[in-house]
Coordinates of C-alpha atoms in Angstrom, one line a residue:
X1 CA 91.5 -4.0 -21.2
X2 CA 90.7 -7.5 -19.9
X3 CA 87.3 -9.0 -19.9
X4 CA 87.2 -8.9 -16.2
X5 CA 88.0 -5.2 -16.2
X6 CA 85.5 -4.4 -18.9
X7 CA 82.7 -5.8 -16.7
X8 CA 83.6 -4.0 -13.5
X9 CA 80.6 -4.0 -11.2
X10 CA 79.5 -7.4 -12.3
X11 CA 80.4 -10.5 -10.3
X12 CA 81.1 -12.8 -13.2
X13 CA 84.2 -12.6 -15.5
X14 CA 83.5 -13.1 -19.1
X15 CA 84.8 -16.4 -20.7
X16 CA 84.2 -17.7 -24.2
X17 CA 80.8 -19.2 -24.7
X18 CA 80.1 -22.6 -26.2
X19 CA 80.0 -22.5 -30.0
X20 CA 76.4 -23.2 -30.9
X21 CA 75.1 -24.2 -34.3
X22 CA 72.1 -22.0 -33.5
X23 CA 74.1 -18.8 -33.4
X24 CA 72.8 -16.6 -36.2
X25 CA 74.6 -13.2 -36.4
X26 CA 72.4 -10.5 -37.7
X27 CA 73.1 -6.8 -38.0
X28 CA 74.4 -7.0 -34.4
X29 CA 77.6 -8.4 -35.9
X30 CA 79.9 -8.4 -32.8
X31 CA 80.6 -12.0 -32.0
X32 CA 81.7 -11.9 -28.4
X33 CA 81.8 -13.9 -25.2
X34 CA 79.5 -14.3 -22.3
X35 CA 79.8 -15.6 -18.7
X36 CA 79.4 -19.3 -18.5
X37 CA 78.0 -21.2 -15.5
X38 CA 77.8 -25.0 -15.8
X39 CA 75.2 -26.7 -13.6
X40 CA 74.8 -30.5 -14.2
X41 CA 72.0 -32.2 -12.3
X42 CA 72.9 -35.4 -10.4
X43 CA 73.1 -38.3 -12.8
X44 CA 70.2 -40.6 -12.9
X45 CA 70.1 -44.2 -14.1
X46 CA 69.8 -44.5 -17.9
X47 CA 69.1 -47.6 -19.8
X48 CA 67.9 -48.4 -23.3
X49 CA 64.5 -49.6 -22.2
X50 CA 61.7 -47.1 -22.8
X51 CA 60.4 -47.3 -19.2
X52 CA 63.7 -46.0 -17.8
X53 CA 63.4 -42.7 -19.6
X54 CA 60.5 -41.6 -17.4
X55 CA 59.6 -41.4 -13.7
X56 CA 59.1 -39.1 -10.8
X57 CA 62.8 -39.0 -10.2
X58 CA 63.4 -37.1 -13.5
X59 CA 64.2 -33.5 -14.1
X60 CA 62.1 -31.5 -16.6
X61 CA 62.8 -28.3 -18.6
X62 CA 59.8 -26.4 -19.8
X63 CA 60.5 -23.7 -22.5
X64 CA 58.0 -20.9 -22.3
X65 CA 55.4 -19.8 -19.8
X66 CA 52.4 -18.9 -21.9
X67 CA 49.3 -21.0 -21.3
X68 CA 50.8 -24.1 -22.8
X69 CA 54.0 -23.8 -20.7
X70 CA 52.0 -23.1 -17.5
X71 CA 49.7 -26.1 -18.1
X72 CA 52.7 -28.4 -18.9
X73 CA 54.8 -27.3 -15.9
X74 CA 51.9 -27.3 -13.5
X75 CA 50.7 -30.9 -14.3
X76 CA 54.3 -32.3 -14.4
X77 CA 55.0 -30.7 -11.1
X78 CA 51.8 -32.0 -9.7
X79 CA 52.9 -35.5 -10.7
X80 CA 56.0 -35.2 -8.5
X81 CA 58.8 -34.4 -11.1
X82 CA 61.4 -31.7 -10.7
X83 CA 60.6 -28.8 -13.0
X84 CA 62.4 -25.7 -14.2
X85 CA 60.6 -23.3 -16.5
X86 CA 62.6 -21.0 -18.8
X87 CA 60.8 -17.7 -19.8
X88 CA 62.7 -15.1 -21.8
X89 CA 60.4 -12.2 -20.8
X90 CA 59.8 -10.8 -17.3
X91 CA 56.6 -12.7 -16.6
X92 CA 54.2 -15.5 -17.6
X93 CA 51.4 -14.9 -20.1
X94 CA 52.8 -15.6 -23.6
X95 CA 50.8 -14.0 -26.4
X96 CA 48.5 -12.3 -23.8
X97 CA 51.3 -10.3 -22.3
X98 CA 50.8 -6.8 -23.7
X99 CA 53.9 -4.6 -24.2
X100 CA 53.5 -1.2 -25.8
X101 CA 57.0 -1.6 -27.2
X102 CA 56.8 -3.5 -30.5
X103 CA 59.5 -6.0 -31.5
X104 CA 62.2 -5.0 -33.9
X105 CA 61.5 -5.3 -37.6
X106 CA 62.2 -8.7 -39.1
X107 CA 64.3 -8.9 -42.3
X108 CA 62.3 -8.3 -45.5
X109 CA 64.3 -11.0 -47.3
X110 CA 63.8 -14.7 -46.9
X111 CA 65.2 -16.0 -43.6
X112 CA 65.1 -19.7 -42.9
X113 CA 63.0 -21.0 -39.9
X114 CA 66.1 -22.1 -37.9
X115 CA 66.9 -18.4 -37.3
X116 CA 63.8 -17.8 -35.3
X117 CA 63.1 -14.3 -33.9
X118 CA 66.0 -14.2 -31.4
X119 CA 68.8 -11.7 -32.0
X120 CA 72.4 -12.7 -31.1
X121 CA 73.3 -10.6 -28.1
X122 CA 76.9 -9.3 -27.9
X123 CA 78.1 -9.7 -24.4
X124 CA 81.7 -8.6 -24.3
X125 CA 80.6 -5.1 -23.6
X126 CA 79.2 -3.2 -20.6
X127 CA 75.6 -2.4 -21.2
X128 CA 75.3 0.8 -19.3
X129 CA 73.3 3.9 -20.1
X130 CA 69.9 5.5 -20.2
X131 CA 66.7 3.5 -19.7
X132 CA 65.9 3.9 -23.3
X133 CA 69.0 1.9 -24.2
X134 CA 68.1 -0.7 -21.7
X135 CA 64.6 -0.9 -23.0
X136 CA 65.9 -1.5 -26.5
X137 CA 68.1 -4.2 -25.2
X138 CA 65.2 -5.9 -23.5
X139 CA 63.2 -5.9 -26.7
X140 CA 66.1 -7.3 -28.6
X141 CA 66.7 -10.1 -26.1
X142 CA 63.0 -11.0 -25.6
X143 CA 60.9 -9.7 -28.5
X144 CA 57.4 -8.8 -27.3
X145 CA 54.4 -10.8 -28.4
X146 CA 52.0 -9.6 -31.1
X147 CA 49.4 -8.6 -28.4
X148 CA 47.9 -5.2 -29.3
X149 CA 46.0 -2.8 -27.0
X150 CA 42.5 -3.9 -28.2
X151 CA 43.1 -7.6 -28.3
X152 CA 40.3 -9.8 -26.8
X153 CA 39.8 -13.5 -26.7
X154 CA 37.8 -15.0 -29.6
X155 CA 37.1 -18.3 -27.9
X156 CA 34.3 -18.1 -25.2
X157 CA 35.7 -18.3 -21.6
X158 CA 33.5 -21.3 -20.8
X159 CA 35.7 -23.2 -23.4
X160 CA 39.0 -21.8 -22.1
X161 CA 38.9 -23.3 -18.6
X162 CA 41.5 -25.7 -17.4
X163 CA 41.8 -28.4 -14.7
X164 CA 44.1 -26.0 -12.9
X165 CA 41.4 -23.5 -12.1
X166 CA 38.2 -21.9 -13.4
X167 CA 37.8 -18.4 -14.7
X168 CA 36.4 -16.0 -12.1
X169 CA 32.7 -16.3 -11.7
X170 CA 30.8 -13.9 -13.9
X171 CA 33.5 -13.6 -16.5
X172 CA 32.1 -12.5 -19.9
X173 CA 32.4 -14.7 -22.9
X174 CA 35.1 -12.5 -24.4
X175 CA 37.7 -10.8 -22.2
X176 CA 40.6 -8.4 -22.7
X177 CA 44.2 -9.4 -22.9
X178 CA 44.8 -8.1 -19.4
X179 CA 42.1 -10.4 -18.0
X180 CA 43.5 -13.4 -19.9
X181 CA 46.9 -12.6 -18.6
X182 CA 45.6 -12.4 -15.1
X183 CA 44.0 -15.8 -15.4
X184 CA 47.2 -17.4 -16.7
X185 CA 49.3 -15.8 -14.0
X186 CA 46.8 -16.9 -11.3
X187 CA 47.2 -20.5 -12.5
X188 CA 51.0 -20.2 -12.4
X189 CA 50.9 -18.8 -8.9
X190 CA 48.5 -21.4 -7.4
X191 CA 50.4 -24.2 -9.1
X192 CA 53.7 -23.1 -7.5
X193 CA 55.4 -22.2 -10.8
X194 CA 56.7 -18.8 -9.6
X195 CA 59.2 -20.6 -7.5
X196 CA 60.5 -22.8 -10.3
X197 CA 60.5 -20.3 -13.2
X198 CA 63.6 -18.4 -14.4
X199 CA 62.4 -15.2 -16.0
X200 CA 64.6 -13.1 -18.3
X201 CA 66.1 -16.4 -19.4
X202 CA 65.9 -17.6 -23.0
X203 CA 66.9 -21.0 -24.2
X204 CA 69.7 -20.8 -26.7
X205 CA 70.4 -24.5 -27.5
X206 CA 68.9 -27.9 -26.6
X207 CA 70.7 -31.1 -27.6
X208 CA 71.5 -34.6 -26.2
X209 CA 74.6 -35.2 -24.1
X210 CA 77.3 -37.3 -25.6
X211 CA 76.1 -40.4 -23.9
X212 CA 72.5 -39.7 -24.9
X213 CA 71.2 -39.9 -21.3
X214 CA 70.1 -36.3 -20.9
X215 CA 69.4 -33.1 -22.7
X216 CA 72.0 -30.4 -22.4
X217 CA 70.3 -27.0 -22.2
X218 CA 72.2 -23.8 -22.8
X219 CA 70.4 -20.6 -21.5
X220 CA 71.2 -16.9 -21.6
X221 CA 69.9 -14.8 -18.7
X222 CA 69.6 -11.0 -18.7
X223 CA 70.5 -9.8 -15.3
X224 CA 70.0 -6.3 -13.9
X225 CA 71.3 -5.0 -10.6
X226 CA 69.5 -2.5 -8.5
X227 CA 71.2 0.8 -8.6
X228 CA 73.3 -0.1 -11.7
X229 CA 71.9 1.4 -15.0
X230 CA 72.7 -1.5 -17.2
X231 CA 72.6 -5.3 -17.7
X232 CA 74.8 -8.3 -18.1
X233 CA 74.2 -11.6 -19.8
X234 CA 75.0 -14.9 -18.1
X235 CA 75.2 -18.2 -20.0
X236 CA 74.4 -21.4 -18.1
X237 CA 74.6 -25.0 -19.2
X238 CA 72.4 -27.6 -17.5
X239 CA 71.7 -31.3 -18.1
X240 CA 68.1 -32.4 -17.5
X241 CA 66.2 -35.6 -18.3
X242 CA 63.1 -34.4 -20.2
X243 CA 62.2 -31.3 -22.2
X244 CA 58.9 -29.7 -23.0
X245 CA 58.8 -27.1 -25.8
X246 CA 55.9 -24.6 -25.1
X247 CA 57.2 -21.6 -27.0
X248 CA 54.0 -20.9 -28.9
X249 CA 53.1 -20.1 -32.5
X250 CA 53.6 -16.4 -32.7
X251 CA 57.3 -15.7 -32.7
X252 CA 58.9 -15.6 -36.2
X253 CA 56.9 -13.4 -38.6
X254 CA 56.3 -14.7 -42.1
X255 CA 57.2 -12.0 -44.6
X256 CA 55.8 -12.7 -48.1
X257 CA 58.4 -12.5 -50.9
X258 CA 56.5 -10.0 -53.1
X259 CA 58.3 -8.1 -55.8
X260 CA 59.2 -4.6 -54.6
X261 CA 58.1 -5.1 -50.9
X262 CA 61.6 -5.0 -49.5
X263 CA 62.2 -1.8 -51.5
X264 CA 59.2 -0.1 -50.0
X265 CA 60.3 -1.2 -46.6
X266 CA 63.8 0.1 -47.2
X267 CA 62.6 3.5 -48.5
X268 CA 59.7 4.0 -46.0
X269 CA 60.5 1.8 -43.0
X270 CA 57.9 3.3 -40.7
X271 CA 55.1 2.8 -43.2
X272 CA 55.4 -0.9 -43.7
X273 CA 55.1 -3.3 -40.7
X274 CA 54.3 -6.9 -39.9
X275 CA 51.2 -7.2 -37.7
X276 CA 53.4 -8.5 -34.9
X277 CA 54.4 -4.8 -34.5
X278 CA 50.8 -3.5 -34.6
X279 CA 49.8 -1.9 -31.3
X280 CA 46.8 0.4 -31.9
X281 CA 45.0 2.1 -34.8
X282 CA 45.7 5.7 -34.0
X283 CA 48.7 6.2 -36.4
X284 CA 46.4 5.2 -39.3
X285 CA 43.9 8.0 -38.7
X286 CA 42.5 9.4 -42.0
X287 CA 44.9 7.3 -44.0
X288 CA 44.6 4.7 -46.7
X289 CA 45.9 1.3 -45.4
X290 CA 46.7 -1.9 -47.3
X291 CA 46.4 -5.0 -45.1
X292 CA 47.8 -8.2 -46.6
X293 CA 46.1 -11.3 -45.3
X294 CA 42.6 -12.3 -44.4
X295 CA 43.0 -14.5 -41.3
X296 CA 42.0 -13.6 -37.8
X297 CA 44.8 -11.0 -37.1
X298 CA 44.4 -9.3 -40.5
X299 CA 40.7 -9.0 -40.0
X300 CA 41.1 -7.8 -36.5
X301 CA 43.3 -5.0 -37.8
X302 CA 40.8 -4.1 -40.4
X303 CA 38.0 -3.9 -37.8
X304 CA 40.1 -1.7 -35.5
X305 CA 40.7 0.6 -38.5
X306 CA 37.0 0.8 -39.2
X307 CA 36.4 4.2 -37.6
X308 CA 39.9 5.4 -37.9
X309 CA 41.3 5.0 -41.4
X310 CA 40.1 6.7 -44.5
X311 CA 40.1 3.5 -46.6
X312 CA 41.3 0.0 -45.8
X313 CA 42.2 -2.5 -48.6
X314 CA 42.4 -6.1 -47.5
X315 CA 44.4 -8.2 -50.0
X316 CA 43.8 -11.9 -50.0
X317 CA 44.7 -15.1 -51.9
X318 CA 41.2 -16.4 -51.3
X319 CA 42.5 -19.2 -49.0
X320 CA 40.2 -21.6 -47.3
X321 CA 40.9 -20.0 -43.9
X322 CA 40.2 -16.5 -45.1
X323 CA 37.4 -14.9 -43.0
X324 CA 34.5 -13.7 -45.2
X325 CA 34.5 -10.1 -46.5
X326 CA 31.1 -9.7 -44.7
X327 CA 32.8 -9.2 -41.4
X328 CA 34.7 -6.2 -42.6
X329 CA 33.7 -2.7 -41.6
X330 CA 32.1 -0.3 -44.1
X331 CA 35.3 1.5 -45.0
X332 CA 37.2 -1.7 -45.9
X333 CA 37.2 -3.5 -49.2
X334 CA 38.5 -7.0 -50.1
X335 CA 40.9 -6.9 -53.1
X336 CA 43.0 -9.5 -55.0
X337 CA 46.5 -10.7 -54.2
X338 CA 49.3 -8.3 -54.4
X339 CA 51.5 -9.0 -57.5
X340 CA 54.1 -6.3 -56.9
X341 CA 54.9 -3.0 -55.2
X342 CA 56.0 -0.4 -57.7
X343 CA 58.8 1.8 -56.3
X344 CA 58.5 5.6 -56.3
X345 CA 60.2 7.6 -59.0
X346 CA 63.9 7.8 -58.5
X347 CA 65.2 10.9 -56.8
X348 CA 68.5 12.6 -57.2
X349 CA 71.5 10.6 -56.1
X350 CA 72.0 10.8 -52.3
X351 CA 68.5 12.3 -51.7
X352 CA 66.5 10.3 -49.2
X353 CA 62.8 10.0 -49.7
X354 CA 60.9 11.7 -46.9
X355 CA 57.2 11.8 -46.3
X356 CA 55.0 14.1 -44.3
X357 CA 52.5 12.3 -42.0
X358 CA 49.5 12.9 -44.3
X359 CA 51.4 12.2 -47.5
X360 CA 50.9 8.8 -49.2
X361 CA 53.7 6.6 -50.4
X362 CA 54.7 7.8 -53.9
X363 CA 54.4 4.4 -55.4
X364 CA 51.7 2.0 -56.4
X365 CA 50.5 -1.5 -55.7
X366 CA 49.7 -3.8 -58.6
X367 CA 47.2 -6.6 -57.9
X368 CA 46.9 -9.9 -59.8
X369 CA 43.6 -8.9 -61.3
X370 CA 45.2 -5.9 -62.9
X371 CA 43.8 -3.3 -60.6
X372 CA 46.4 -0.7 -59.4
X373 CA 46.2 0.9 -55.9
X374 CA 47.4 4.4 -55.5
X375 CA 47.8 6.8 -52.5
X376 CA 48.5 4.1 -50.0
X377 CA 49.8 5.6 -46.7
X378 CA 50.5 2.4 -44.7
X379 CA 51.0 -1.3 -45.3
X380 CA 50.3 -3.9 -42.6
X381 CA 51.5 -7.4 -43.4
X382 CA 49.3 -9.9 -41.5
X383 CA 50.5 -13.1 -43.2
X384 CA 51.1 -15.2 -40.1
X385 CA 54.1 -16.8 -38.6
X386 CA 56.8 -19.4 -39.4
X387 CA 57.1 -22.5 -37.3
X388 CA 60.5 -22.2 -35.6
X389 CA 62.4 -23.7 -32.7
X390 CA 65.8 -22.0 -33.1
X391 CA 67.2 -23.7 -29.9
X392 CA 66.8 -27.1 -31.7
X393 CA 68.9 -26.4 -34.8
X394 CA 69.8 -30.1 -35.3
X395 CA 66.1 -30.8 -35.9
X396 CA 65.7 -28.1 -38.5
X397 CA 66.6 -28.3 -42.2
X398 CA 66.6 -25.0 -44.1
X399 CA 66.9 -26.8 -47.4
X400 CA 64.5 -29.7 -47.1
X401 CA 61.0 -28.9 -48.3
X402 CA 57.9 -29.6 -46.3
X403 CA 56.7 -32.3 -48.7
X404 CA 59.8 -34.4 -48.2
X405 CA 61.0 -34.5 -44.6
X406 CA 62.9 -37.4 -43.2
X407 CA 62.0 -39.2 -39.9
X408 CA 64.3 -36.9 -37.8
X409 CA 63.3 -33.4 -38.8
X410 CA 60.9 -31.3 -36.8
X411 CA 60.9 -28.2 -39.1
X412 CA 61.7 -27.9 -42.8
X413 CA 62.4 -24.9 -45.0
X414 CA 58.7 -24.1 -45.4
X415 CA 58.1 -23.6 -41.6
X416 CA 54.5 -24.6 -41.9
X417 CA 54.2 -27.5 -39.5
X418 CA 56.0 -29.5 -36.8
X419 CA 57.0 -32.9 -38.2
X420 CA 57.3 -36.3 -36.5
X421 CA 55.2 -35.9 -33.4
X422 CA 53.1 -38.6 -31.9
X423 CA 49.7 -37.2 -31.2
X424 CA 51.1 -33.7 -31.8
X425 CA 53.0 -34.0 -28.5
X426 CA 55.9 -36.5 -28.4
X427 CA 58.9 -36.5 -30.7
X428 CA 58.7 -40.0 -32.2
X429 CA 62.5 -40.6 -32.4
X430 CA 63.0 -39.6 -28.8
X431 CA 59.8 -38.9 -26.7
X432 CA 61.9 -37.4 -23.9
X433 CA 61.4 -34.3 -26.0
X434 CA 57.8 -33.1 -26.2
X435 CA 55.7 -30.2 -27.5
X436 CA 52.6 -28.6 -26.0
X437 CA 50.4 -26.2 -27.9
X438 CA 51.1 -27.3 -31.5
X439 CA 47.4 -27.8 -32.6
X440 CA 45.4 -24.8 -33.7
X441 CA 41.8 -23.9 -34.6
X442 CA 41.0 -25.2 -31.1
X443 CA 39.8 -24.0 -27.8
X444 CA 43.3 -23.2 -26.9
X445 CA 43.5 -23.1 -23.1
X446 CA 41.5 -26.2 -22.5
X447 CA 43.0 -28.3 -25.4
X448 CA 46.6 -27.4 -24.2
X449 CA 45.6 -28.4 -20.7
X450 CA 44.4 -31.8 -21.8
X451 CA 47.7 -32.3 -23.7
X452 CA 49.6 -31.4 -20.6
X453 CA 47.6 -33.9 -18.5
X454 CA 48.6 -36.7 -20.8
X455 CA 52.2 -35.5 -21.0
X456 CA 52.6 -35.4 -17.3
X457 CA 51.3 -39.0 -16.8
X458 CA 53.8 -40.2 -19.5
X459 CA 56.7 -38.3 -18.0
X460 CA 55.8 -39.6 -14.5
X461 CA 55.9 -43.2 -15.8
X462 CA 52.2 -43.8 -15.2
X463 CA 51.4 -44.2 -18.9
X464 CA 53.4 -46.1 -21.5
X465 CA 54.0 -44.8 -25.0
X466 CA 53.5 -47.2 -27.9
X467 CA 56.7 -48.6 -29.5
X468 CA 58.5 -46.3 -31.9
X469 CA 57.3 -48.4 -34.8
X470 CA 53.7 -48.1 -33.7
X471 CA 54.0 -44.3 -33.2
X472 CA 55.5 -44.0 -36.6
X473 CA 52.8 -46.0 -38.2
X474 CA 50.0 -43.9 -36.6
X475 CA 51.8 -40.7 -37.6
X476 CA 52.2 -41.8 -41.3
X477 CA 48.5 -42.8 -41.4
X478 CA 47.6 -39.3 -40.3
X479 CA 49.9 -37.8 -42.9
X480 CA 48.2 -39.9 -45.5
X481 CA 44.8 -38.8 -44.3
X482 CA 45.4 -35.1 -43.8
X483 CA 48.4 -34.3 -46.0
X484 CA 51.4 -32.4 -44.8
X485 CA 51.3 -28.6 -44.5
X486 CA 49.7 -26.0 -42.3
X487 CA 46.4 -27.8 -42.0
X488 CA 48.0 -30.9 -40.5
X489 CA 47.7 -29.6 -36.9
X490 CA 44.3 -28.0 -37.4
X491 CA 41.3 -29.4 -35.6
X492 CA 38.8 -27.1 -37.2
X493 CA 36.7 -29.9 -38.7
X494 CA 33.5 -30.7 -36.8
X495 CA 34.2 -33.3 -34.1
X496 CA 38.0 -33.5 -34.5
X497 CA 38.9 -31.6 -31.4
X498 CA 36.5 -33.6 -29.2
X499 CA 37.7 -36.9 -30.8
X500 CA 41.4 -35.9 -30.2
X501 CA 40.8 -35.4 -26.5
X502 CA 38.8 -38.6 -26.2
X503 CA 41.6 -40.4 -27.9
X504 CA 44.2 -39.0 -25.5
X505 CA 42.1 -39.8 -22.4
X506 CA 41.2 -43.3 -23.6
X507 CA 44.9 -44.1 -24.1
X508 CA 45.9 -42.5 -20.7
X509 CA 43.1 -44.1 -18.7
X510 CA 43.9 -47.6 -20.1
X511 CA 46.8 -47.6 -17.7
X512 CA 45.0 -46.4 -14.5
X513 CA 44.3 -49.9 -13.2
X514 CA 47.9 -50.9 -13.7
X515 CA 49.7 -47.9 -12.5
X516 CA 47.2 -46.1 -10.3
X517 CA 46.4 -42.4 -10.2
X518 CA 43.3 -40.4 -11.1
X519 CA 41.7 -41.0 -14.5
X520 CA 42.2 -38.2 -17.0
X521 CA 38.9 -36.4 -17.6
X522 CA 37.4 -35.4 -21.0
X523 CA 35.2 -32.5 -21.9
X524 CA 32.2 -31.8 -19.7
X525 CA 28.6 -31.7 -21.0
X526 CA 28.5 -27.9 -20.4
X527 CA 31.7 -27.6 -22.5
X528 CA 30.2 -29.7 -25.3
X529 CA 27.1 -27.6 -25.5
X530 CA 29.0 -24.3 -25.7
X531 CA 31.5 -25.8 -28.0
X532 CA 28.8 -26.8 -30.5
X533 CA 27.5 -23.3 -30.6
X534 CA 31.0 -22.0 -31.3
X535 CA 31.7 -24.6 -34.0
X536 CA 28.5 -23.8 -35.7
X537 CA 29.7 -20.2 -36.0
X538 CA 33.1 -21.4 -37.4
X539 CA 31.4 -23.7 -39.9
X540 CA 29.7 -20.6 -41.2
X541 CA 33.1 -18.8 -41.5
X542 CA 34.9 -21.8 -43.1
X543 CA 32.2 -23.7 -45.1
X544 CA 34.7 -25.2 -47.5
X545 CA 36.7 -26.7 -44.7
X546 CA 33.6 -28.2 -43.2
X547 CA 32.5 -29.7 -46.5
X548 CA 36.0 -31.1 -47.2
X549 CA 36.2 -33.3 -44.1
X550 CA 39.3 -31.5 -42.9
X551 CA 41.6 -31.7 -45.9
X552 CA 43.0 -28.4 -47.0
X553 CA 43.5 -28.2 -50.8
X554 CA 45.5 -25.1 -51.9

């Protein structure tokens, strides 16, 4: 049967897709073809001078339409550039987009950051069948976010406004995920992003064209036709001038390599999950739950289990960003780090271990202080996420350690930070590639909006970047001050977030007289008052970080 015959009912014949370094074949092993459409934008002048790289005649790709992508696309569009947003799900919203379907389980063995969370999609087949099959295919193509049913914002709404629009009058300090989603989508709509966004489209590969003048972007789009119970996947290749990566923090789960954990997962797959798959506490009713991790997500899970579980054990390494045990509910107890998971006693050959709903896992958990936990029903791994940009494989190294990156890499084998960015935005070696949303421990929406305002002015040619040598010098000075690692992008220390925005605005506004345009604003007085209240609360939660002037010492 020919490829064209195999795809009867679809308008595109299948042809072999471009071989991509980023292709990572998982258990979906079929390595097949997909329809290819090449769309090269009209050539623009390219020269070696930095100024020629930017301007209102340029085309821009924005990867992701969470709050960082929406802010980036909206401000760039406002400054007159041509924008295309690529979003792999069916709508804007990012982490705030709730989907009752959890993503598929990640592997419980080490997987390098370059793999990301995207499954290879076989496309030399006809995807037809029941809605449940199509639903599974959608989840595999665009893994849902870690948003759970009870998720609420933990940054007050007065600190989460943007220059694109205010929150509705009377909004409470903390809002549900659905309200946050509505706000993000309202910004996208009023900024005209719906017309320039390609939904159900994920970016597979981003790399420079052979002459270095543009970025060649390979995408894969999931297309569904009304009346046809199935889907097809269409690959397109486009050349654009500038790229903004706004794909967020919460994609590739970090699975700790603890002795025996993978064995528990293999034997009892529905009893061990990463928190990205957590949706609501009901399945844990009257059960004993082990939660690994003591950050925000882990503690939120413990709180939700407060009136549901029988007993919750929260295992922690006593890291500097662990929330204090005092915030836990009465039925939760803080315990030491897990040393190993002891497997259940061996059964007869060929006999599969099965558990009734109320039956605990027939194994034990040994902690580093010698205590052994028994009668655990469920394990929730809330150990965070790996930094990963699988569509930029040439900027990943799965063998180089975080402490020893070169000047080209963006992600190393540790997956704990994004390397070689000027002001956490511009890739130093080639600032036509930029990132929005990298900093954390910040008032996310507003901080990412300030980043986007600076980015847009650079991309429009209104603000000049320092020389590569000066950007490198500033970056290395910051590395020397903060050290590499997960804390490098944190702005939790008192005054650091405010200073970061002032620095951005001061640099941007130094060009207003020369190039024109509106000055970039900084935080309002109202923001600063509310911000100090929030930071006072955070200093109480992270006293060691506050005392240590921002340097994290593991």
